[in-house]
XYZ file of C-alpha atoms in Angstrom:
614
model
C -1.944 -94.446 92.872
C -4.352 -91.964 92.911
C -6.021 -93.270 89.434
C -6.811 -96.529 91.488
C -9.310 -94.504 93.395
C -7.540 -92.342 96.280
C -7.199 -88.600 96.888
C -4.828 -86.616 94.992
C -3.449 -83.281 95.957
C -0.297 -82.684 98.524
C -1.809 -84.488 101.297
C -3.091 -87.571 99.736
C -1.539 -90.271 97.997
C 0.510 -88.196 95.778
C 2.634 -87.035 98.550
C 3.904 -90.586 98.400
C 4.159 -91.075 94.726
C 7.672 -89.413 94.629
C 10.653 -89.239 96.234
C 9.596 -89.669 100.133
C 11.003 -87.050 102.548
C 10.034 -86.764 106.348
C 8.333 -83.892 105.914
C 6.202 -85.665 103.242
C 5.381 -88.465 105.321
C 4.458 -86.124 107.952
C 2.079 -83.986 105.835
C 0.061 -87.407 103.967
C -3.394 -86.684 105.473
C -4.111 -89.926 105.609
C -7.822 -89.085 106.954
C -8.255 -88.421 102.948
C -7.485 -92.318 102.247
C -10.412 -93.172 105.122
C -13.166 -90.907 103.461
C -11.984 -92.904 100.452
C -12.308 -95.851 101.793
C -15.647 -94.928 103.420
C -16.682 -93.926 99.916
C -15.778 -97.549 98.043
C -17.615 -98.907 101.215
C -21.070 -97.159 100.681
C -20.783 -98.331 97.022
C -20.512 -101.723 98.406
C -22.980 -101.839 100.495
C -25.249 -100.552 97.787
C -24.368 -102.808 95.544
C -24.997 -105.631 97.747
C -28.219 -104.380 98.442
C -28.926 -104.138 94.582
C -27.794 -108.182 94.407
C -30.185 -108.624 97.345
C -32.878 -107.147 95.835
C -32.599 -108.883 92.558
C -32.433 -112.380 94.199
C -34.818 -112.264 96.602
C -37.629 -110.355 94.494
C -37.311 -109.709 91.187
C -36.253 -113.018 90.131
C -38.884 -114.692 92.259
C -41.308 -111.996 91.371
C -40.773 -113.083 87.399
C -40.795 -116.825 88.244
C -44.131 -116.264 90.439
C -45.719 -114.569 87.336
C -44.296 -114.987 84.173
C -44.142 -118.383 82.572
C -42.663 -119.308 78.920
C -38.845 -118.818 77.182
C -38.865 -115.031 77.626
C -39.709 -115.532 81.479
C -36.589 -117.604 81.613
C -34.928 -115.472 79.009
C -35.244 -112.436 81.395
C -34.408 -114.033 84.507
C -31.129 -115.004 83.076
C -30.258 -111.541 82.132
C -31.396 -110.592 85.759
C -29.451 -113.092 87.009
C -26.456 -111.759 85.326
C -27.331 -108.326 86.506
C -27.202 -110.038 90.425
C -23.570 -111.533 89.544
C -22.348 -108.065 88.335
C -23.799 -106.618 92.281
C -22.044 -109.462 93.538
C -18.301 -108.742 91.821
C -18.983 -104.542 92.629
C -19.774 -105.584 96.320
C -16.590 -107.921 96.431
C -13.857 -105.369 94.249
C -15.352 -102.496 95.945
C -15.004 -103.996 99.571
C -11.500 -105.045 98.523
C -10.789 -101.818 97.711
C -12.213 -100.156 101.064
C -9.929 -102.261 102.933
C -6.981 -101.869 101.181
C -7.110 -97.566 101.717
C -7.909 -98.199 105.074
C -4.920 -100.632 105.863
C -2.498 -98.377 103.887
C -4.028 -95.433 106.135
C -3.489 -97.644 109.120
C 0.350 -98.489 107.971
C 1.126 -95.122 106.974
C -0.246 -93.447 110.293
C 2.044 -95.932 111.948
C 5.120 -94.616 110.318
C 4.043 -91.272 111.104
C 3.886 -92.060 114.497
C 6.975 -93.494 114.508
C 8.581 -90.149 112.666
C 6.667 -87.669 115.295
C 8.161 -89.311 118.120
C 12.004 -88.766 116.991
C 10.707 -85.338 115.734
C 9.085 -84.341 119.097
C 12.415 -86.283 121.213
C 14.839 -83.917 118.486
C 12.950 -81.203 119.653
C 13.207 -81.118 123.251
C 17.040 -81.819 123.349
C 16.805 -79.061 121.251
C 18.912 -81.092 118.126
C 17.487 -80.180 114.305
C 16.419 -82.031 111.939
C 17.794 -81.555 108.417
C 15.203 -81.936 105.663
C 17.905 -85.007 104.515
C 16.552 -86.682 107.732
C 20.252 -85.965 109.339
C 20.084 -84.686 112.699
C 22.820 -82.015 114.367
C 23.649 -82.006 118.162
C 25.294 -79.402 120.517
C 28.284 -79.594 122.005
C 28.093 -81.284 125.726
C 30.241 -83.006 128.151
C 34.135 -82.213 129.063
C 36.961 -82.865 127.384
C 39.637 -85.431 128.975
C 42.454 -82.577 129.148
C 41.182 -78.980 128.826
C 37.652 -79.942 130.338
C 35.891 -77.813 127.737
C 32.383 -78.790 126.305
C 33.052 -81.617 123.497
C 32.260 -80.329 119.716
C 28.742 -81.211 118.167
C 28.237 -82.925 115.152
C 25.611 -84.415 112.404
C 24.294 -87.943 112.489
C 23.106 -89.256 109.145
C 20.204 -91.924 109.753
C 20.236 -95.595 108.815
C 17.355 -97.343 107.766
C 18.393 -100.666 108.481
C 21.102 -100.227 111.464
C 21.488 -103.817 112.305
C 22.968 -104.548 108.896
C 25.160 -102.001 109.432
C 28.425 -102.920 110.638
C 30.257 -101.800 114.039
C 32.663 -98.358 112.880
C 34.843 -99.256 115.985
C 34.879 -95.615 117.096
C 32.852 -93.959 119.820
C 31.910 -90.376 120.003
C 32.646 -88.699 123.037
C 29.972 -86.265 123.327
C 26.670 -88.057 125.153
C 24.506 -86.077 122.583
C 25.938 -88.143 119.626
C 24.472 -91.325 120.150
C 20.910 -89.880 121.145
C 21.123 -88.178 117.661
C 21.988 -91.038 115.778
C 18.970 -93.130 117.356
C 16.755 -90.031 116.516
C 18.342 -90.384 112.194
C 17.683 -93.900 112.333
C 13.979 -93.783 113.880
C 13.232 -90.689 111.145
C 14.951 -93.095 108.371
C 13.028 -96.165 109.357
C 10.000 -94.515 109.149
C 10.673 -92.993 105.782
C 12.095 -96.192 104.159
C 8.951 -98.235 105.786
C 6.554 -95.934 104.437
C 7.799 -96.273 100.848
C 7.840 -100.051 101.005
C 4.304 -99.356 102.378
C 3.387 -96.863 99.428
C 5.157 -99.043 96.731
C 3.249 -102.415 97.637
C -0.242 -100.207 97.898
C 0.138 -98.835 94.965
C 0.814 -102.073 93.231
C -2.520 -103.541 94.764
C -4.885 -100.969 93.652
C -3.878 -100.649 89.932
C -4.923 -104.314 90.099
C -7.886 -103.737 91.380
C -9.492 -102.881 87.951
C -12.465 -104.097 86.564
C -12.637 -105.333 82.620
C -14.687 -103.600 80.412
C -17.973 -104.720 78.834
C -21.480 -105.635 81.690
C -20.932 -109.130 81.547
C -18.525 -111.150 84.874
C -17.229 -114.165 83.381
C -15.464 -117.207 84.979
C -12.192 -115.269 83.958
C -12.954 -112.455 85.608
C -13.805 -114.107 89.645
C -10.447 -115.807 88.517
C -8.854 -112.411 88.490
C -10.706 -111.043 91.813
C -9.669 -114.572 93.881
C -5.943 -113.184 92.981
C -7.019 -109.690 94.317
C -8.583 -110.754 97.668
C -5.237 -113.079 98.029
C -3.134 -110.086 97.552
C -5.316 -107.597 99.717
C -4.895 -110.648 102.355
C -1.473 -110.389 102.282
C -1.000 -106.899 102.318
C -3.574 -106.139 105.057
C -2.648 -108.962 107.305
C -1.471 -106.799 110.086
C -4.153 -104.803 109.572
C -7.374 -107.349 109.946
C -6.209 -110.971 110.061
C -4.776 -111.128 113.766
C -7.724 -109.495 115.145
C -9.518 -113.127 114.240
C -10.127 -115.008 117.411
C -9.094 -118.383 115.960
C -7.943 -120.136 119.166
C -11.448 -118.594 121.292
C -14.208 -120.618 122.188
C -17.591 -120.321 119.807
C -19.406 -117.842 122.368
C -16.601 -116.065 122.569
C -16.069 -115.302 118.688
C -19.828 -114.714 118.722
C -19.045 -111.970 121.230
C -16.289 -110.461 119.414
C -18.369 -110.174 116.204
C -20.993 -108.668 118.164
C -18.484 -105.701 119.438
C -16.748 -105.373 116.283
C -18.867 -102.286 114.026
C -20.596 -102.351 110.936
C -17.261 -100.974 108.687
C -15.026 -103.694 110.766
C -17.603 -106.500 110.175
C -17.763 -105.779 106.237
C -14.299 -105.062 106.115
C -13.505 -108.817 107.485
C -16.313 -110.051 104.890
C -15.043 -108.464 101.511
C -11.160 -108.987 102.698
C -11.697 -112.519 104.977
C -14.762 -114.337 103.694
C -13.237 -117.760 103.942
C -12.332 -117.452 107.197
C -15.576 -115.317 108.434
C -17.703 -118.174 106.861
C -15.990 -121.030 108.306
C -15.521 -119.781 111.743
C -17.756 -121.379 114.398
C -19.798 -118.924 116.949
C -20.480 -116.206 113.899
C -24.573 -115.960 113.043
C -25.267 -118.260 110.342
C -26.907 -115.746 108.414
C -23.273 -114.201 108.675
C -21.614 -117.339 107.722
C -24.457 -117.360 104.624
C -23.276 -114.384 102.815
C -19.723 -114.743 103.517
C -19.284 -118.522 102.227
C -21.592 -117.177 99.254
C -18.909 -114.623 98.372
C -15.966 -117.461 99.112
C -17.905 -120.051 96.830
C -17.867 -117.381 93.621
C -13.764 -116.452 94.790
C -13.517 -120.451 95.341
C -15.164 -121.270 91.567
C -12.803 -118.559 89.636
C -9.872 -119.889 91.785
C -10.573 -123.533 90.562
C -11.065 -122.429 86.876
C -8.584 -123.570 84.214
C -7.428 -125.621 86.075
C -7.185 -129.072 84.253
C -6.050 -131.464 86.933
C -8.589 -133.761 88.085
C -8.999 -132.670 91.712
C -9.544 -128.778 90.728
C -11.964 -130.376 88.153
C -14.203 -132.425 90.193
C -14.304 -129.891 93.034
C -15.079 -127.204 90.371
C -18.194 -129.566 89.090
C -19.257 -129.759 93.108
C -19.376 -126.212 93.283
C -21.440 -125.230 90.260
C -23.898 -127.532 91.805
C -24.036 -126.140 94.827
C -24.474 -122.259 93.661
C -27.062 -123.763 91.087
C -28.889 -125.030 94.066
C -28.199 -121.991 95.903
C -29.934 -119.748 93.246
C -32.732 -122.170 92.600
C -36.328 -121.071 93.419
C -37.248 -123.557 96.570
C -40.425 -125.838 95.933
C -43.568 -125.969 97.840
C -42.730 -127.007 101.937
C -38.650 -126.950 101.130
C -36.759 -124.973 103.522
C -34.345 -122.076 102.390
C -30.465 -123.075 102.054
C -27.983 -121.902 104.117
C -24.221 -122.526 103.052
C -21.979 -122.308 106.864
C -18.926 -123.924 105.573
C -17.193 -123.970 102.066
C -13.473 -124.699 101.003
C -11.066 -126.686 98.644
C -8.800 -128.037 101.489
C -8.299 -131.182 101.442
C -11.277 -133.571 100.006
C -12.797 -130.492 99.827
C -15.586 -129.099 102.293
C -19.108 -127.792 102.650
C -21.483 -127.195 105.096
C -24.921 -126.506 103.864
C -28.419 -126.048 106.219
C -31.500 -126.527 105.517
C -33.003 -123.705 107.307
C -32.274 -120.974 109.764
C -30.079 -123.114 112.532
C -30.148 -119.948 114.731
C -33.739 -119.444 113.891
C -34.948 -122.990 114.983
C -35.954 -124.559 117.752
C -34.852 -128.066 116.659
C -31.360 -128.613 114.852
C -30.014 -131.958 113.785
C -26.768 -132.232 112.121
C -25.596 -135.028 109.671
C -22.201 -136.254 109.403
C -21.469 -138.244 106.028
C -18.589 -141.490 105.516
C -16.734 -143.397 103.610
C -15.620 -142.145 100.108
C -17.374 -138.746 100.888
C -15.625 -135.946 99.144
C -16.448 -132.450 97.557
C -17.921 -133.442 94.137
C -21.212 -133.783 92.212
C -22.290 -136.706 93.625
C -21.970 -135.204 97.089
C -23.712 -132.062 96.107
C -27.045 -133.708 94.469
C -26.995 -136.893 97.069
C -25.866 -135.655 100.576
C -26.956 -132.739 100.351
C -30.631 -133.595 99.308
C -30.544 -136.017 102.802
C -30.652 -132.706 104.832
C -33.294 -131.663 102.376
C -35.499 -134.155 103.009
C -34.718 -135.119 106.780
C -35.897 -131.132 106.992
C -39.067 -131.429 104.880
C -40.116 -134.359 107.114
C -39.236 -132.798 110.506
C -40.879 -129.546 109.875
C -43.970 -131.817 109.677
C -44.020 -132.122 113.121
C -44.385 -128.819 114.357
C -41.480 -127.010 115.718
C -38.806 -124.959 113.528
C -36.213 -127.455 112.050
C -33.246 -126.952 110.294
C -30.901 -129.828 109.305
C -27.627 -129.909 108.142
C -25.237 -131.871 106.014
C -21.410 -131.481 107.275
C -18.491 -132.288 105.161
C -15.853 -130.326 107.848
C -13.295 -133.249 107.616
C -11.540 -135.443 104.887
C -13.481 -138.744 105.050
C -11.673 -141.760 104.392
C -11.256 -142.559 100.787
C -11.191 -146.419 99.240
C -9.206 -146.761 96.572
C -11.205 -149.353 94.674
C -14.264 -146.756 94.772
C -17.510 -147.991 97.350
C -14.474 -150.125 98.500
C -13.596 -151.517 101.983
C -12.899 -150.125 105.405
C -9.384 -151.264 105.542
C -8.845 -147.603 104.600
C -10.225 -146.245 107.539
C -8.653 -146.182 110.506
C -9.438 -143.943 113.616
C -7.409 -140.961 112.321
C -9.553 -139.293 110.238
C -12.511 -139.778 112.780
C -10.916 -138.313 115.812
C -9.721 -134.965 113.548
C -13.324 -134.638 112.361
C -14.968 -135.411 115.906
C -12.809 -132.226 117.429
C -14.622 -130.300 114.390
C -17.679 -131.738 114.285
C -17.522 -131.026 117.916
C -16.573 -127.430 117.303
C -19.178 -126.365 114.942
C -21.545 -128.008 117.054
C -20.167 -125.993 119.860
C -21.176 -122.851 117.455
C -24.841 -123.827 116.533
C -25.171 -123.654 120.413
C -23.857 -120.412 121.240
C -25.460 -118.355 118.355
C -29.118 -120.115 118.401
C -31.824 -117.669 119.490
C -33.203 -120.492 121.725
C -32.291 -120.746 125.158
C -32.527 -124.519 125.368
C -32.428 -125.838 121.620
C -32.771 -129.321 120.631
C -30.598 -130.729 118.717
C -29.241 -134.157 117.170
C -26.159 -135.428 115.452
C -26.781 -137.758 112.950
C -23.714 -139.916 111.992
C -24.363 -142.428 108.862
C -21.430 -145.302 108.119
C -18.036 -143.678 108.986
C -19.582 -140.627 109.977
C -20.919 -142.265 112.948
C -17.553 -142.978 114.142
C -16.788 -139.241 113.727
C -19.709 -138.569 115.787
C -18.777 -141.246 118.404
C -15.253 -139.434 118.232
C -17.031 -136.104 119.427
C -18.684 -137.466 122.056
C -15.087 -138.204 123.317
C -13.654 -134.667 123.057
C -13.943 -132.741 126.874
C -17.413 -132.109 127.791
C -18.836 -134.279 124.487
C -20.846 -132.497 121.885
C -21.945 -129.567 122.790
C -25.558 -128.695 122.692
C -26.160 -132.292 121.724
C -29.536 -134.013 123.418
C -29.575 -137.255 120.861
C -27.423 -138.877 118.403
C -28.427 -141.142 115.672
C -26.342 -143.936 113.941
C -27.551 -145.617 110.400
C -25.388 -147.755 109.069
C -23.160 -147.938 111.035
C -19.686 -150.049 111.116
C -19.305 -149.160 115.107
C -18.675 -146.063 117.143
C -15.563 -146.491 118.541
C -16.920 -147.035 122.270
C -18.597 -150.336 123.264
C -21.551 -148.719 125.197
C -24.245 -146.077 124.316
C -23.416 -145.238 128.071
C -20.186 -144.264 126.881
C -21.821 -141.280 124.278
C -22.466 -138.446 127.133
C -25.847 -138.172 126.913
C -27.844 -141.287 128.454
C -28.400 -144.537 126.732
C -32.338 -143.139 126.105
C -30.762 -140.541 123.749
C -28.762 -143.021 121.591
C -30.488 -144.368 118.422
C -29.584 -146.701 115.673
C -31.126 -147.970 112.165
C -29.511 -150.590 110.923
C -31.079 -152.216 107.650
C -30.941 -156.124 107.315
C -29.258 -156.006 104.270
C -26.760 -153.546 105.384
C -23.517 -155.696 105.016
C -22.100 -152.659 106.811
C -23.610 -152.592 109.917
C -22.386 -156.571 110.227
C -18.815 -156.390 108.934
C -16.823 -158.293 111.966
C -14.224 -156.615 113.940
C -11.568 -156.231 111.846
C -8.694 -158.257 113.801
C -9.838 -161.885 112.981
C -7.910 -163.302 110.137
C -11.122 -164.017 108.371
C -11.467 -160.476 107.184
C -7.998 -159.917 106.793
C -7.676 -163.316 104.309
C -11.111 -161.844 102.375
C -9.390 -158.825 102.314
C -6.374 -160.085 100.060
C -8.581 -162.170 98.124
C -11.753 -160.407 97.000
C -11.201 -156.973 98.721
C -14.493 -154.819 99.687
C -16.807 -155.085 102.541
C -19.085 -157.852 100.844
C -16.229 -160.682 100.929
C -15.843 -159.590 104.306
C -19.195 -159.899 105.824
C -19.709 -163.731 103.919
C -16.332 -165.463 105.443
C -16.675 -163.054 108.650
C -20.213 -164.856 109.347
C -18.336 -168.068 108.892
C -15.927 -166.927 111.583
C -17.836 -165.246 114.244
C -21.563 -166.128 113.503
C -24.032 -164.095 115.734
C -21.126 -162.243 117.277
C -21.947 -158.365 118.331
C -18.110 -156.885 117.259
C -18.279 -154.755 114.331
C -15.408 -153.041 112.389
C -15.052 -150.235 115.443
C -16.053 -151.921 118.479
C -19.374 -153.377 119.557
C -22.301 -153.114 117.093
C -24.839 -149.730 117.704
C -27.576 -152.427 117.009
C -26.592 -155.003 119.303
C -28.573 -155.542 122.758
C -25.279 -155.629 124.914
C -24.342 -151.890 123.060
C -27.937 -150.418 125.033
C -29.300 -148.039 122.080
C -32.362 -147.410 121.267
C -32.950 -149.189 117.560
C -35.339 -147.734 115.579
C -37.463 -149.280 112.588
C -35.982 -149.122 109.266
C -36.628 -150.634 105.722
C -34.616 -153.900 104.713
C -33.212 -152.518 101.820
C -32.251 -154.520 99.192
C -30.733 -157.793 98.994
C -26.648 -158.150 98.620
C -27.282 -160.835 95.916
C -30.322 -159.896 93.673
C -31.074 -159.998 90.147
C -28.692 -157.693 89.274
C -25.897 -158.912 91.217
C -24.092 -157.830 93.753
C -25.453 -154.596 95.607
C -24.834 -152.684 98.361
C -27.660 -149.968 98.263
C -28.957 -151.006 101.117
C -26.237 -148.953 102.934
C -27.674 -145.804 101.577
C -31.459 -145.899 101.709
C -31.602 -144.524 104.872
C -32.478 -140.876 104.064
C -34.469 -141.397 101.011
C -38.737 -141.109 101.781
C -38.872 -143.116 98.417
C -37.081 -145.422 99.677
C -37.068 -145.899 103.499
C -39.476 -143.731 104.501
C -39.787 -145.711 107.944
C -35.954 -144.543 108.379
C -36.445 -141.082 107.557
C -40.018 -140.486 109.579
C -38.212 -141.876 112.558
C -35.189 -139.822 112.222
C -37.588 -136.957 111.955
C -39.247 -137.593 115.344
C -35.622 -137.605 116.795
C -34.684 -134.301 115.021
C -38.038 -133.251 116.865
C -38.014 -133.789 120.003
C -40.941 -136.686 119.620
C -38.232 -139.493 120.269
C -41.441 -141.577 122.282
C -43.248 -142.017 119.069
C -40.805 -143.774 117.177
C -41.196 -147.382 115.613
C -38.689 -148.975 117.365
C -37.868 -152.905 116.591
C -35.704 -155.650 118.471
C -31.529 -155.399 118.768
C -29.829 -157.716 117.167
């Protein structure tokens, strides 16, 4: 073990390497394996200040100044040099953690074995170097009342699988010497399982020769953080407050110091990333680390799912190490994983930095792939580039925290979606919502939630959680199928604060409430939202129900409807299209939509276009 990095000598990790004795255990200094550990940690930290360095001004330094094929020649090899920071700041971390947890398991044990020793010692019973333990004679004996013989207890490790012997010694000191033997045997036994799964850990934690990190190689350090997880569990993992409210995980990373902090980021990065209440420039460098762990855990993989998420995930880190363009806020990724659909979280901007925050929840058929990462993402993008216009800090935010519904025939119909998924994303959306609150430097910040087609009934689920969204001065709807609540007075924060766009040729913003037979017989017949709205209209013309209660855009619903573009046509040139559904975000497009989302985001709510309900 001591080749993987710890001390040697007779009071370091060699002390465990052969056969285990008590008074081994009791000698391990395990103060060695700490400076160790401190030692892998300031090569950590230096290497992630190296990778910091390299990404935030040499490569921009190069791009700023140097132009041409050896410009971008160099900053690939400087990028490469930044990926090989990254993987020492990630195996190095591991490693830290790892001698401090075996420290932490071993001192247990010793604990454990100085107890029985000191207890042995002041009944004034030995200890045999075999861990048995002799006693003194003591008590009376039934017929010549002398003191009852000692003996020698021999410990066992395990003494609940041992079975009952059926005899009783008669002298009282026998069974206090047995517990002592078994307490000195546990501890040796649990200290060798401890030193035998250690030791397997570190020779893993290797790295290949040669100054290149390939795919292969983050494949082989998402194994090692998975089995430093599992062997350090006791050590770090319960001391996450997952059940505690956002402020109060913000105040328990505040407490926690600088070696626990990076200890929880090299060891827990997927859970320090995703956990609402920690800093978002926190989050940032943890889900950074996760998203390299997340891309070598998801490579080789040939089934389609690992595939597609794989693809997402490229495009996100490209997008991550791109050089931002003139007025375009800096990306922050707050949420990354494979779970499910897949998830991701990315701001654009500082959402603890700025004064205004608005938050946009995606729908139907969302998922974790490349069309996600180039098209939902760049809606943020945008909304942010056109809010920052207006004065104030903004940062805006695309949030994939929950599995969207998913149509099976691809844009599809909203048969699939029932309330389910909505009411399990509306406690997260509400949660992470609930974070942005407690760690923004602002003591009143403004912010929005923005839900577009099915998202908007995940944000009208929020609302519904106990105390609604947190934080949350206006929501938003575009495109919206319904909410789930037949009022804007229903949404918790005054029918003033509720807006909608809803384009004309938005077939989804019409689609009639899904219980007349109408929609169910289009349903079976042509399948998809477009069938519906034609025989729906024939059904129910002019009424105001929509596919989850009364329509946002309706006067008897009481928002506020803002101006938005037509879009196009269902029935055009090119036949049938539904792209009307999704102009919403896009300045080329709908700027109207976007400038008046923007005065939301901002605060300016009184100078938006607004136009008629339906």
């Amino acid at each position: 073990m001591s080749g993987a990095g710890g001390p040697s000598g007779p009071g370091g990790l060699s002390a465990l390497s052969s056969t285990l004795t008590w008074a081994k255990l009791r000698e391990v200094r395990c103060a060695e394996l700490e400076e160790a550990a401190d030692g892998w940690g300031r090569a950590s930290n230096r290497a992630d200040a190296a990778r910091d360095r390299i990404d935030t001004q040499l490569v921009d330094d190069l791009r700023r100044t140097q132009k041409g094929e050896a410009a971008r020649a160099a900053v690939r090899r400087v990028r490469r040099l930044s990926m090989n920071f990254q993987y020492i700041y990630t195996e190095c971390g591991l490693l830290r953690t790892t001698l401090n947890s075996l420290a932490h398991e071993v001192k247990a044990q010793q604990r454990v074995l100085q107890g029985a020793l000191d207890e042995a010692a002041a009944l004034k019973f030995t200890v045999h170097p075999d861990g048995s333990v002799t006693y003194p004679a003591a008590g009376e004996g039934l017929v010549d009342g002398k003191p009852l013989a000692g003996g020698r207890a021999s410990g066992v490790p395990n003494p609940g699988l041992a079975g009952p012997s059926g005899l009783v010694a008669p002298n009282p000191n026998a069974a206090k010497a047995q517990d002592i033997a078994d307490r000195v045997a546990r501890a040796v036994r649990t200290a060798a399982d401890v030193d035998w799964r250690y030791a397997k850990i570190l020779r893993a934690l290797r790295a290949e020769d040669g100054l290149g990190v390939p795919a292969a190689t983050w494949t082989d350090a998402a194994g090692d953080a998975a089995a430093v997880r599992q062997a350090v569990s006791g050590y770090l993992k319960q001391g996450i407050p997952h059940d505690a409210s956002p402020a109060e995980r913000k105040a328990w990373w505040e407490e926690l110091t600088d070696e626990q902090r990076e200890e929880y980021l090299a060891v827990y990065p997927d859970l320090i990333g995703n956990l609402d209440g920690i800093p978002a420039l926190v989050r940032d460098a943890a889900n950074r680390d996760n998203l390299q762990l997340l891309m070598g855990k998801l490579e080789g993989r040939g089934d389609e799912d690992s595939v597609t998420k794989l693809a997402a995930l490229r495009e996100i880190d490209r997008q991550l190490q791109a050089v931002r363009g003139p007025g375009e806020p800096p990306m922050y990724l707050l949420g990354i994983g494979d779970q499910g659909n897949g998830r991701a979280i990315v701001s654009y901007g500082n959402p603890d930095a700025s004064r205004n925050v608005a938050a946009y929840v995606p729908g139907l058929n969302t998922s974790l792939d490349e069309e996600f990462a180039r098209g939902d993402l760049g809606r943020a993008r945008d909304l942010a580039i056109a809010s920052n216009r207006h004065g104030d800090s903004t940062a805006a935010i695309t949030w994939l925290g929950y599995d969207a519904p998913q149509s099976p025939d691809g844009w599809g119909t909203f048969a699939v979606a029932g309330g389910g998924k909505a009411e399990g994303g509306g406690r997260s959306f509400s949660g992470f919502m609930g974070g942005l609150e407690a760690t923004n430097e602002y003591e009143d910040p403004h912010m929005t939630a923005i839900g577009h087609s099915y998202g908007s009934r995940t944000v009208g689920a929020a609302t519904q959680q106990d105390g609604g969204i947190p934080g949350v001065d206006d929501i938003v709807f575009v495109g919206s199928p319904g909410v789930g609540v037949d009022s804007a007075d229903e949404l918790g924060v005054g029918r003033e604060h509720v807006f909608v766009g809803a384009a004309s040729n938005d077939i989804v913003t019409k689609l009639p409430a899904k219980e007349q037979f109408a929609i169910g017989a289009a349903e079976m017949l042509f399948g998809g939202p477009a069938a519906a709205y034609v025989f729906g209209d024939l059904a129910d013309p002019g009424g105001d129900d929509v596919w989850f209660g009364r329509d946002p855009a309706s006067e008897s619903f009481g928002a506020r409807r803002f101006e938005v573009g037509d879009g196009p046509p269902l029935v055009g040139s090119g036949g049938l299209s539904v792209d009307a559904h999704s102009g919403y975000f896009d300045p080329a497009v709908d700027m109207a939509s976007v400038e008046n989302m923007a005065l939301i985001a901002t605060g300016h709510s009184h100078k938006i276009k607004t136009e008629d309900p339906r």
